[in-house]
């Protein structure tokens, strides 16, 4: 699940943009992809990418009032270095 | 050719919307013509009273609610207004209690922020910076 989520370049770009700040709407993520990555997938496609990232635990979404916000969670990435720890120099 | 004299924004409550668009955002009342339980209600830029009007339209049609809820959930602004100094405007409006779903952010040649108009819409403020 984690590796499949990371395997797609658009999903990696979404994660890049979510580093900038927490609590981004779908609209903001789409705007950032267009301007900063020259990526213009449909909003539905971005929503599906966010579903995959959320299933992998890399993104959390929450509803606040009438809006939905998305936030990055890098903690699942620790599984990678736990499994293949960097060697001491 | 036609001219852009008016554009419409659906609002939950026309009187509450008039208060927000005038007292908070700073537009000026233009027309307020009673039409049954609603009114033909428009506001203008006070610096350009004969310019394009924003009509605050009743949102009672059943198709309007799901449409606007879907836009809001995804953070999509219904329309956009221009500002000369975005950061100053966001600071002023935040102090007045306005909620922003997106803080000032640079997107190429524009710097934008997105606010909740308390009447069922997200509105983008945009400053040309490029």
Short mmCIF file of C-alpha atoms in Angstrom, two decimals:
data_model
loop_
_atom_site.label_atom_id
_atom_site.label_comp_id
_atom_site.label_asym_id
_atom_site.label_seq_id
_atom_site.Cartn_x
_atom_site.Cartn_y
_atom_site.Cartn_z
CA UNK A 1 0.00 0.00 0.00
CA UNK A 2 2.75 2.47 0.97
CA UNK A 3 4.94 1.64 -2.02
CA UNK A 4 2.03 1.70 -4.44
CA UNK A 5 1.06 5.13 -3.09
CA UNK A 6 4.59 6.44 -3.62
CA UNK A 7 5.00 4.84 -7.06
CA UNK A 8 3.03 7.53 -8.90
CA UNK A 9 4.75 10.83 -9.80
CA UNK A 10 1.56 12.90 -9.39
CA UNK A 11 1.06 11.48 -5.90
CA UNK A 12 4.66 12.31 -5.04
CA UNK A 13 4.06 15.87 -6.28
CA UNK A 14 0.97 16.09 -4.06
CA UNK A 15 3.10 15.07 -1.08
CA UNK A 16 5.71 17.68 -2.11
CA UNK A 17 3.03 20.39 -1.98
CA UNK A 18 1.53 19.18 1.30
CA UNK A 19 4.95 19.74 2.89
CA UNK A 20 4.37 23.49 2.43
CA UNK A 21 1.57 23.68 4.96
CA UNK A 22 -1.14 21.63 6.68
CA UNK A 23 -4.87 21.81 6.00
CA UNK A 24 -5.04 22.31 2.24
CA UNK A 25 -8.29 22.08 0.30
CA UNK A 26 -8.55 20.10 -2.93
CA UNK A 27 -8.67 23.44 -4.75
CA UNK A 28 -5.36 24.56 -3.24
CA UNK A 29 -3.68 21.23 -4.03
CA UNK A 30 -4.86 21.39 -7.65
CA UNK A 31 -3.62 25.00 -7.94
CA UNK A 32 -0.23 24.06 -6.50
CA UNK A 33 0.12 21.08 -8.88
CA UNK A 34 -0.65 23.30 -11.86
CA UNK A 35 1.67 26.17 -10.94
CA UNK A 36 4.56 24.37 -9.24
CA UNK A 37 4.62 21.07 -11.15
CA UNK A 38 2.92 21.88 -14.45
CA UNK A 39 0.46 19.08 -13.66
CA UNK A 40 -3.21 19.60 -14.53
CA UNK A 41 -5.05 16.38 -13.77
CA UNK A 42 -8.81 16.68 -13.26
CA UNK A 43 -10.05 17.40 -9.76
CA UNK A 44 -11.59 13.93 -9.72
CA UNK A 45 -8.18 12.41 -10.50
CA UNK A 46 -6.53 14.40 -7.71
CA UNK A 47 -9.31 13.33 -5.31
CA UNK A 48 -8.60 9.70 -6.24
CA UNK A 49 -4.87 10.19 -5.69
CA UNK A 50 -5.66 11.66 -2.27
CA UNK A 51 -7.78 8.57 -1.48
CA UNK A 52 -4.80 6.32 -2.27
CA UNK A 53 -2.46 8.48 -0.16
CA UNK A 54 -4.97 8.47 2.68
CA UNK A 55 -5.32 4.67 2.54
CA UNK A 56 -1.53 4.46 2.87
CA UNK A 57 -1.66 6.73 5.92
CA UNK A 58 0.38 9.44 4.20
CA UNK A 59 -2.46 11.98 4.14
CA UNK A 60 -5.17 12.66 6.66
CA UNK A 61 -8.30 14.54 5.68
CA UNK A 62 -10.73 16.15 8.03
CA UNK A 63 -13.99 17.96 7.62
CA UNK A 64 -14.22 21.35 9.29
CA UNK A 65 -17.55 23.05 8.84
CA UNK A 66 -18.35 22.94 5.16
CA UNK A 67 -14.79 22.37 3.94
CA UNK A 68 -12.45 19.37 3.79
CA UNK A 69 -8.76 19.82 4.55
CA UNK A 70 -5.81 17.52 3.77
CA UNK A 71 -2.64 17.19 5.83
CA UNK A 72 0.61 15.27 5.27
CA UNK A 73 1.65 12.49 7.66
CA UNK A 74 5.19 11.24 7.01
CA UNK A 75 5.17 8.72 9.86
CA UNK A 76 4.46 5.69 7.60
CA UNK A 77 7.75 6.45 5.79
CA UNK A 78 9.63 5.35 8.90
CA UNK A 79 8.81 1.76 7.89
CA UNK A 80 11.25 2.22 5.00
CA UNK A 81 14.26 3.15 7.13
CA UNK A 82 13.26 0.64 9.80
CA UNK A 83 13.44 -2.07 7.16
CA UNK A 84 16.53 -0.76 5.35
CA UNK A 85 18.34 1.39 7.89
CA UNK A 86 21.06 3.71 6.62
CA UNK A 87 24.54 2.32 7.30
CA UNK A 88 26.84 4.16 9.65
CA UNK A 89 29.61 5.88 7.68
CA UNK B 1 -21.70 43.72 -27.97
CA UNK B 2 -23.01 43.03 -24.43
CA UNK B 3 -21.33 44.64 -21.43
CA UNK B 4 -20.56 43.01 -18.10
CA UNK B 5 -22.94 45.04 -15.91
CA UNK B 6 -23.83 42.48 -13.25
CA UNK B 7 -22.89 39.03 -12.07
CA UNK B 8 -24.66 36.94 -9.47
CA UNK B 9 -23.59 35.22 -6.29
CA UNK B 10 -26.06 32.87 -4.57
CA UNK B 11 -26.47 33.70 -0.90
CA UNK B 12 -28.21 31.87 1.95
CA UNK B 13 -29.83 35.02 3.31
CA UNK B 14 -29.94 38.29 1.38
CA UNK B 15 -29.89 40.62 4.41
CA UNK B 16 -27.01 38.77 6.07
CA UNK B 17 -25.21 38.80 2.73
CA UNK B 18 -25.74 42.54 2.33
CA UNK B 19 -24.22 43.08 5.78
CA UNK B 20 -21.19 40.93 4.96
CA UNK B 21 -20.57 42.34 1.49
CA UNK B 22 -20.90 45.96 2.68
CA UNK B 23 -19.85 46.13 6.35
CA UNK B 24 -17.11 43.49 6.16
CA UNK B 25 -15.84 43.36 2.57
CA UNK B 26 -16.48 47.08 1.98
CA UNK B 27 -18.74 47.14 -1.08
CA UNK B 28 -21.58 49.70 -1.30
CA UNK B 29 -25.30 49.02 -1.71
CA UNK B 30 -26.48 49.81 -5.25
CA UNK B 31 -30.03 48.50 -5.82
CA UNK B 32 -32.47 47.11 -3.28
CA UNK B 33 -35.79 46.49 -5.02
CA UNK B 34 -38.39 44.36 -3.19
CA UNK B 35 -39.51 41.34 -5.24
CA UNK B 36 -42.00 39.43 -3.10
CA UNK B 37 -40.18 37.68 -0.27
CA UNK B 38 -36.81 38.49 -1.84
CA UNK B 39 -35.24 41.55 -3.47
CA UNK B 40 -33.17 42.56 -6.45
CA UNK B 41 -30.16 43.35 -4.33
CA UNK B 42 -26.83 44.49 -5.74
CA UNK B 43 -23.59 45.94 -4.43
CA UNK B 44 -20.78 47.82 -6.19
CA UNK B 45 -17.23 48.91 -5.61
CA UNK B 46 -17.65 52.28 -3.79
CA UNK B 47 -14.80 53.68 -5.91
CA UNK B 48 -16.74 52.77 -9.07
CA UNK B 49 -20.45 53.15 -8.26
CA UNK B 50 -21.45 52.86 -11.92
CA UNK B 51 -19.28 49.81 -12.46
CA UNK B 52 -20.11 46.10 -12.48
CA UNK B 53 -22.64 45.12 -9.85
CA UNK B 54 -22.66 41.95 -7.78
CA UNK B 55 -26.20 40.63 -7.41
CA UNK B 56 -26.84 38.80 -4.13
CA UNK B 57 -29.24 36.15 -5.38
CA UNK B 58 -31.51 33.98 -3.20
CA UNK B 59 -30.22 30.40 -3.08
CA UNK B 60 -33.62 28.78 -2.72
CA UNK B 61 -33.65 26.65 -5.87
CA UNK B 62 -33.15 22.99 -4.88
CA UNK B 63 -30.25 22.54 -7.31
CA UNK B 64 -28.27 25.34 -5.68
CA UNK B 65 -27.62 23.74 -2.30
CA UNK B 66 -25.85 20.55 -3.45
CA UNK B 67 -23.91 22.53 -6.04
CA UNK B 68 -22.58 25.00 -3.51
CA UNK B 69 -21.92 22.35 -0.84
CA UNK B 70 -19.80 20.38 -3.31
CA UNK B 71 -17.79 23.48 -4.25
CA UNK B 72 -17.22 24.41 -0.62
CA UNK B 73 -16.18 20.90 0.41
CA UNK B 74 -13.44 20.97 -2.22
CA UNK B 75 -12.43 24.53 -1.33
CA UNK B 76 -13.36 25.92 -4.74
CA UNK B 77 -14.10 29.66 -4.80
CA UNK B 78 -17.31 30.66 -6.57
CA UNK B 79 -15.72 33.86 -7.85
CA UNK B 80 -12.74 36.11 -7.41
CA UNK B 81 -12.26 39.78 -6.49
CA UNK B 82 -9.13 41.83 -7.10
CA UNK B 83 -7.20 43.55 -4.32
CA UNK B 84 -4.23 45.92 -4.39
CA UNK B 85 -2.52 44.56 -1.27
CA UNK B 86 -3.59 41.01 -0.47
CA UNK B 87 -1.70 40.63 2.79
CA UNK B 88 -3.08 43.87 4.22
CA UNK B 89 -6.60 42.88 3.16
CA UNK B 90 -6.31 39.42 4.70
CA UNK B 91 -5.02 40.96 7.92
CA UNK B 92 -7.92 43.43 8.01
CA UNK B 93 -10.56 40.78 7.28
CA UNK B 94 -9.09 38.21 9.67
CA UNK B 95 -9.25 40.84 12.43
CA UNK B 96 -12.94 41.29 11.50
CA UNK B 97 -13.49 37.57 12.11
CA UNK B 98 -13.44 36.34 8.50
CA UNK B 99 -12.36 32.72 8.02
CA UNK B 100 -9.84 31.93 5.28
CA UNK B 101 -9.60 28.40 3.85
CA UNK B 102 -6.38 29.33 2.08
CA UNK B 103 -3.89 31.89 3.42
CA UNK B 104 -2.05 34.21 1.03
CA UNK B 105 -0.15 32.00 -1.42
CA UNK B 106 1.78 32.79 -4.59
CA UNK B 107 0.60 31.07 -7.75
CA UNK B 108 2.82 32.29 -10.53
CA UNK B 109 1.88 35.91 -11.37
CA UNK B 110 -0.92 36.13 -8.76
CA UNK B 111 -1.03 35.99 -5.00
CA UNK B 112 -4.35 34.66 -3.76
CA UNK B 113 -6.28 33.80 -0.62
CA UNK B 114 -9.72 32.21 -0.21
CA UNK B 115 -12.34 33.36 2.30
CA UNK B 116 -15.72 32.13 3.50
CA UNK B 117 -18.38 34.79 2.81
CA UNK B 118 -20.65 33.30 5.56
CA UNK B 119 -23.44 33.13 2.96
CA UNK B 120 -22.52 29.76 1.48
CA UNK B 121 -19.61 30.68 -0.79
CA UNK B 122 -15.87 30.68 -0.87
CA UNK B 123 -14.47 33.82 -2.50
CA UNK B 124 -10.97 34.26 -3.83
CA UNK B 125 -9.05 37.49 -3.38
CA UNK B 126 -6.32 37.98 -5.96
CA UNK B 127 -3.47 40.44 -6.31
CA UNK B 128 -1.47 40.59 -9.53
CA UNK B 129 2.17 40.45 -8.53
CA UNK B 130 3.95 39.33 -11.69
#
